[in-house]
Coordinates of C-alpha atoms in Angstrom, one line a residue:
X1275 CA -17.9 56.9 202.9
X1276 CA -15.6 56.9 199.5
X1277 CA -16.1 60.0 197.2
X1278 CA -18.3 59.9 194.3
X1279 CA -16.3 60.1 191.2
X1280 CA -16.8 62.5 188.6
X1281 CA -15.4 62.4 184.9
X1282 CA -15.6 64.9 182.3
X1283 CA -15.8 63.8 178.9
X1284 CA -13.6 65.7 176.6
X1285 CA -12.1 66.0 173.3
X1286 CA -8.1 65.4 172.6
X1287 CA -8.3 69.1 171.6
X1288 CA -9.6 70.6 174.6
X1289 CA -7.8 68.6 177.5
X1290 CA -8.7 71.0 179.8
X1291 CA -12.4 71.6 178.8
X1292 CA -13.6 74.8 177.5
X1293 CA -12.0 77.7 179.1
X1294 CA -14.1 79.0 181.5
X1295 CA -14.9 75.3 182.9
X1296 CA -10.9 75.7 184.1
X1297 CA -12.2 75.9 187.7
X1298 CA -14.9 72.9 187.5
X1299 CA -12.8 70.3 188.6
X1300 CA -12.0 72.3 192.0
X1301 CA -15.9 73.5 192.5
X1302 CA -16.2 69.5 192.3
X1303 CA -13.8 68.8 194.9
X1304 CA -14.6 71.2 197.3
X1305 CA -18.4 70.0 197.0
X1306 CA -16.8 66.1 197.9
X1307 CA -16.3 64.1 195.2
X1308 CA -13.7 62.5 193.1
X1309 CA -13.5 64.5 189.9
X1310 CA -10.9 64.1 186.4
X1311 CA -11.1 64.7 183.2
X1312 CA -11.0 61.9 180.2
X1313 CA -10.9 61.9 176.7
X1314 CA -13.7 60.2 175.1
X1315 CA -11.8 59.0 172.2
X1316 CA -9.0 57.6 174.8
X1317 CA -8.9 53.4 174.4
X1318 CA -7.2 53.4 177.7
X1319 CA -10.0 54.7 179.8
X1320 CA -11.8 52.3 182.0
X1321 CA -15.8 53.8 181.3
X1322 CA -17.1 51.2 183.7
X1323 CA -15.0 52.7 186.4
X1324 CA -15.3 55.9 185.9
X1325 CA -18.3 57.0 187.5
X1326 CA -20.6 59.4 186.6
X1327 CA -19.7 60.8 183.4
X1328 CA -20.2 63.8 182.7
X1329 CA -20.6 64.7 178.9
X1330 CA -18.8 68.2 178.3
X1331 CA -16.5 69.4 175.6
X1332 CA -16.2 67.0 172.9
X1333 CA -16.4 69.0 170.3
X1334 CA -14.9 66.7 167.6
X1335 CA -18.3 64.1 167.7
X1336 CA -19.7 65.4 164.4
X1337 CA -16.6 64.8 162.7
X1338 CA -17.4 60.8 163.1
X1339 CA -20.9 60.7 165.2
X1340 CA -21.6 56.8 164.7
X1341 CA -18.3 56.3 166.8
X1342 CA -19.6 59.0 169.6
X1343 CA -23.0 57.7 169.7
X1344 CA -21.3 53.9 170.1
X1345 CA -19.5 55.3 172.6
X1346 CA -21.8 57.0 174.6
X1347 CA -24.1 53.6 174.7
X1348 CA -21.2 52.0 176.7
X1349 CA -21.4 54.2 179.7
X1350 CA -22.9 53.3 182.2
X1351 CA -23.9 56.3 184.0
X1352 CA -23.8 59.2 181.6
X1353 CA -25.5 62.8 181.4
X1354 CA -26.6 63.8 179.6
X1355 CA -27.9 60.7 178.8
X1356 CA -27.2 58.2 175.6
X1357 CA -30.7 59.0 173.9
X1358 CA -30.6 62.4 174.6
X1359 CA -27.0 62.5 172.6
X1360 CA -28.4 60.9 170.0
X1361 CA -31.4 63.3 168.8
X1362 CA -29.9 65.9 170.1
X1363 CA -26.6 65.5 167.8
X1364 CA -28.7 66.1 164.7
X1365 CA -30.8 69.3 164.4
X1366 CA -33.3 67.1 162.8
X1367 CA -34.8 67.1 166.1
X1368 CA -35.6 70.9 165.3
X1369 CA -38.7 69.3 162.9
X1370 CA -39.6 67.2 165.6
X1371 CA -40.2 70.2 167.9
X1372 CA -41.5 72.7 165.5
X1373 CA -44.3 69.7 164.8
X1374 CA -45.2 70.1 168.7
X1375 CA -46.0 73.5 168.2
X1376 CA -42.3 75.0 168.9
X1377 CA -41.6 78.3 167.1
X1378 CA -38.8 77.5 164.9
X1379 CA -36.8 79.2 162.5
X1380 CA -38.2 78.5 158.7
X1381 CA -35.7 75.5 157.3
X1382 CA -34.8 74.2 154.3
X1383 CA -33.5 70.5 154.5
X1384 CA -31.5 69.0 151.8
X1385 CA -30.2 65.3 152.3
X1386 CA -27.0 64.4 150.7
X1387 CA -28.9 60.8 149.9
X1388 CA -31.2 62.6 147.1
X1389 CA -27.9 63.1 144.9
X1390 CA -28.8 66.8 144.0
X1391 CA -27.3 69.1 141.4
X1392 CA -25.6 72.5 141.8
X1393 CA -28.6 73.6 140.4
X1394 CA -31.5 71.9 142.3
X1395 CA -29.7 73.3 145.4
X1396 CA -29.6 76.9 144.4
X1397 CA -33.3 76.9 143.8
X1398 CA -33.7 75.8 147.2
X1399 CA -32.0 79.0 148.6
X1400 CA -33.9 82.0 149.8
X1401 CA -34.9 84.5 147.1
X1402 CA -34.1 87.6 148.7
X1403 CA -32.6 88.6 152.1
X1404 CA -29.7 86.9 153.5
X1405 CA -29.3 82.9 154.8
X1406 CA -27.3 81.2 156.3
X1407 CA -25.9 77.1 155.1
X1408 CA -24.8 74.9 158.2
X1409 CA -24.5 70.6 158.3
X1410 CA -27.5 69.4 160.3
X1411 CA -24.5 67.9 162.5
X1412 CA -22.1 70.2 163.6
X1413 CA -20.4 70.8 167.4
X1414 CA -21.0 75.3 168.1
X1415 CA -20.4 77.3 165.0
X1416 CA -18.5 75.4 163.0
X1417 CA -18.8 74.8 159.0
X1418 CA -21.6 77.7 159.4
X1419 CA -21.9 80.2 156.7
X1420 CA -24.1 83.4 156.3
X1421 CA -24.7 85.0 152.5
X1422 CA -26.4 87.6 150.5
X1423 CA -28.9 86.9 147.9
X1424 CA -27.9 89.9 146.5
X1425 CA -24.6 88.6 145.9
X1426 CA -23.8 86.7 142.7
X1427 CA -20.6 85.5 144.3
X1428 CA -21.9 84.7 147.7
X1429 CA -24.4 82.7 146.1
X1430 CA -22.1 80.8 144.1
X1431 CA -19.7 80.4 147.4
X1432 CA -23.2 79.0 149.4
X1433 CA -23.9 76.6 146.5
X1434 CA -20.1 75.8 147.2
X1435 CA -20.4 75.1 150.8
X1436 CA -23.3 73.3 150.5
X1437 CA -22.3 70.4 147.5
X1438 CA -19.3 70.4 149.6
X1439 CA -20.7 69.4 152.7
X1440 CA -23.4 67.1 150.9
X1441 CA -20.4 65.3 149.1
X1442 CA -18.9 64.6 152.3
X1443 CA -22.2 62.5 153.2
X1444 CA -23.9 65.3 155.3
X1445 CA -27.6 66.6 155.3
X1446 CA -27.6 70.3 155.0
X1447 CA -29.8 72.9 156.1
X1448 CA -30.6 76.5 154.8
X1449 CA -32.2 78.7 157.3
X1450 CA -33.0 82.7 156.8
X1451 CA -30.7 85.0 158.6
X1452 CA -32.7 87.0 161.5
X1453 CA -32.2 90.4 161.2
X1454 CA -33.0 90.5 164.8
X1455 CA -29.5 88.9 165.7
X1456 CA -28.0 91.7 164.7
X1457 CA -30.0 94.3 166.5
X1458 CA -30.7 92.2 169.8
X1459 CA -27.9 89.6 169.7
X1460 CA -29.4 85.7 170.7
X1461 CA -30.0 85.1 174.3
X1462 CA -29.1 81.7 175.7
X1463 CA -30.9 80.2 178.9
X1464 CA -29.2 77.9 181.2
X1465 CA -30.9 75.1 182.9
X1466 CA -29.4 72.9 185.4
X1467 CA -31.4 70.1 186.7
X1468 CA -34.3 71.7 185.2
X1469 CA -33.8 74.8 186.9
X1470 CA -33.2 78.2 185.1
X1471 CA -29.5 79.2 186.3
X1472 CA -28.3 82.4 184.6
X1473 CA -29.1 83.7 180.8
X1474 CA -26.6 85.4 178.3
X1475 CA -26.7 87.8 175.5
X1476 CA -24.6 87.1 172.5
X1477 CA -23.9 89.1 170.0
X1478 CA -23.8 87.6 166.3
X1479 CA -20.9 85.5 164.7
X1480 CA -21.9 85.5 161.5
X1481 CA -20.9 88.0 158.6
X1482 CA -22.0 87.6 155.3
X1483 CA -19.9 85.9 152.9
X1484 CA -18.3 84.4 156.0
X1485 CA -17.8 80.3 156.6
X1486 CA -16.6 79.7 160.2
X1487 CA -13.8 77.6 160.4
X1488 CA -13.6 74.2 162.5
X1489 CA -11.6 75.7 165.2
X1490 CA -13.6 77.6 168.5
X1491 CA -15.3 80.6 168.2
X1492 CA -15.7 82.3 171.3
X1493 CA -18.9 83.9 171.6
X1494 CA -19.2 87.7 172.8
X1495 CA -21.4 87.4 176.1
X1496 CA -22.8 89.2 179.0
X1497 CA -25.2 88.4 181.6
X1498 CA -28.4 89.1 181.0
X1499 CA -31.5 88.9 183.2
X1500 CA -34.3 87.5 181.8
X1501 CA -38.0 89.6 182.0
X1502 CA -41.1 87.7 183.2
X1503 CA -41.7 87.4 179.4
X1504 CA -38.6 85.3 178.4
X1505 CA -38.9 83.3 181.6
X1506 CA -42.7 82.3 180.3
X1507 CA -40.3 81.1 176.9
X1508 CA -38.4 79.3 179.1
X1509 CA -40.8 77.4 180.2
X1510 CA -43.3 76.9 176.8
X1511 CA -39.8 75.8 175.4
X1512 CA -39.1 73.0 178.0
X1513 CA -42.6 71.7 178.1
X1514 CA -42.3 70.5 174.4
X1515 CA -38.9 69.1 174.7
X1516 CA -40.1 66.8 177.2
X1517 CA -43.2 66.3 175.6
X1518 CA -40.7 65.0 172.7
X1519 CA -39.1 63.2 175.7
X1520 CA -41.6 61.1 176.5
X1521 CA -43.0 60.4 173.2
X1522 CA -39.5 58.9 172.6
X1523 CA -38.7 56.6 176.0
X1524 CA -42.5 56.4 177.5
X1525 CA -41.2 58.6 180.5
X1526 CA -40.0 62.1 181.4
X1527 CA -36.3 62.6 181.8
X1528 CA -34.2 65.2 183.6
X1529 CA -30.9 66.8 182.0
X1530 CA -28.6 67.5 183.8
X1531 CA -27.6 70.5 181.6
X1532 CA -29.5 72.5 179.0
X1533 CA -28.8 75.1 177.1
X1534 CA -31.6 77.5 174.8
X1535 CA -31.1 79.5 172.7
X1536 CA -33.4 82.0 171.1
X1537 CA -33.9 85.5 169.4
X1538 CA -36.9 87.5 169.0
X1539 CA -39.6 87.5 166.4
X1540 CA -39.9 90.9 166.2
X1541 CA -43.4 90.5 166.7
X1542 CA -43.4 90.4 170.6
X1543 CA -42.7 86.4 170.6
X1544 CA -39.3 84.3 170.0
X1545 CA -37.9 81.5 168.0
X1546 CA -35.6 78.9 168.8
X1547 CA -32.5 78.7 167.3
X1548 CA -30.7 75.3 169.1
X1549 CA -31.9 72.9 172.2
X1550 CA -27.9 72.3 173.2
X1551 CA -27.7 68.9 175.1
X1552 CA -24.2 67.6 173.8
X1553 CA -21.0 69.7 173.5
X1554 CA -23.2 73.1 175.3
X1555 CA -20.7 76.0 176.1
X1556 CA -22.5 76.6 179.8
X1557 CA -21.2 80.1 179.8
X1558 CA -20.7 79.7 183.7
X1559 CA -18.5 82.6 183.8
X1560 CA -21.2 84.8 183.0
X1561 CA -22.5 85.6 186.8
X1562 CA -21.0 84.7 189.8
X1563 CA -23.1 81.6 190.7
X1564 CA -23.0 80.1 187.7
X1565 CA -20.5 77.7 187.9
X1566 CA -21.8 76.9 191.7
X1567 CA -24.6 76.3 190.1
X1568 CA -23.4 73.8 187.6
X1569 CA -21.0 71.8 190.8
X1570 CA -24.3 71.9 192.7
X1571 CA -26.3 70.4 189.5
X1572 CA -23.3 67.7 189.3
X1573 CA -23.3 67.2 193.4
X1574 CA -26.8 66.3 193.3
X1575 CA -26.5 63.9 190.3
X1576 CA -23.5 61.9 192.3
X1577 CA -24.6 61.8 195.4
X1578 CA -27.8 60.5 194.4

């Protein structure tokens, strides 16, 4: 029996796929199939041959995501899959879930199509306490900036950021900044197949009067074991996405990969910050199964 073949989607500027991933392709091979690595944006590759593809570190989709989305229709066996890439690649989808009863941090949306002024943007900032100004489609922390209302400059750099990013044709959203970030860090959950893998705590990126740049970030993590508690997240979390799921397509729908990321309330609950179904760092060196886990996830896909 021929191997199953694997490919890894990638971007031009990560040929080798995020950096702890370095040892996927072998974890592949050693579990019997036919794994390589691809470029998404590469006019050479042959999609209809390539197997099961594997969507991983393109981090350069929300620089043009009509062409990624197009893209992504084309495959034929992809994961995660076309739709998913699509609501997932705009944090839209963060209303969507929030209307289905998912605690959410409190937004501010501002679409570029209303045409605002410096002016009518401002007023739609936070009056006290500090915020943070992202694009509602952006690949891990990039074109992310935190300020102070207590600032007169930072103010005037976040009205900045955000006519900037509105002239370039891209919604905006203005979220407060959790204080709780920078006591308990954000904890990501890992799911594989639907099953909880490992869990990280992060500690937080953001400084005020800070705008990340469109290079990576790494994240500060460690391993963290979730308590019964956060598993019981976990879970409330999952059963609204696929609730959303099935609204959308009429059916339920694995992923092969799914990344949450949360922070306490400070009132013994959570919110979410980002559902990460596209470009999601995995964090599978964080324990020593996790990247077993993510070849057996893959395995059971191909073999299928």
């Amino acid at each position: 029996m021929s191997k199953p073949k694997v490919t890894l989607a990638t971007a031009a500027s990560m040929p080798n796929l995020y950096p702890d991933e370095n040892g996927l392709l072998d974890a592949l091979a050693e579990r019997g199939m036919d794994p390589q690595i691809k470029v998404w944006t590469d006019p050479d590759v042959d999609w209809e041959a390539a197997g099961m593809v594997v969507v991983r570190s393109v981090v350069d989709y929300a620089r043009d995501r009509k062409k990624f989305l197009a893209w992504a229709r084309t495959v034929p066996r992809l994961l995660n899959s076309a739709d998913v890439l699509t609501w997932n690649s705009d944090k839209h989808y963060l209303q969507e879930l929030a209307s289905r009863g998912l605690p959410t941090i409190q937004t501010t949306w501002i679409q570029a199509s209303k045409n605002y002024e410096k002016r009518q943007v401002h007023a739609r900032f936070p009056a006290f306490g500090d915020f943070v100004v992202k694009p509602t489609v952006s690949s891990g922390v990039r074109d992310i900036g935190r300020y102070s209302t207590l600032d007169l400059s930072q103010r005037q750099a976040a009205i900045g950021q955000a006519m900037g990013l509105l002239a370039e044709g891209r919604d905006v959203m203005v979220q407060r900044y959790r204080e709780e970030i920078d006591v308990h860090g954000e904890m990501s959950l890992v799911f594989f197949n639907g099953l909880l893998s490992h869990a990280v705590q992060k500690k937080a990126l953001l400084h005020p009067s800070e705008v990340t740049d469109r290079s990576i970030r790494e994240a500060v993590t460690e391993a963290h074991i979730p308590t019964e508690q956060e598993l019981m997240w976990g879970e409330q979390i999952r059963a609204v996405i696929h609730d959303y799921v099935r609204s959308r397509i009429g059916r339920d729908e694995q992923f092969l990969y799914n990344r949450v990321d949360v922070v306490p309330d400070g009132e013994g609950s959570f919110l979410v910050m980002e559902i990460a179904l596209v470009d999601a760092d995995l964090y599978v060196d964080a324990t020593p199964e996790a990247m077993g886990n993510f070849a057996d996830a893959i395995g059971m896909r191909a073999f299928w």
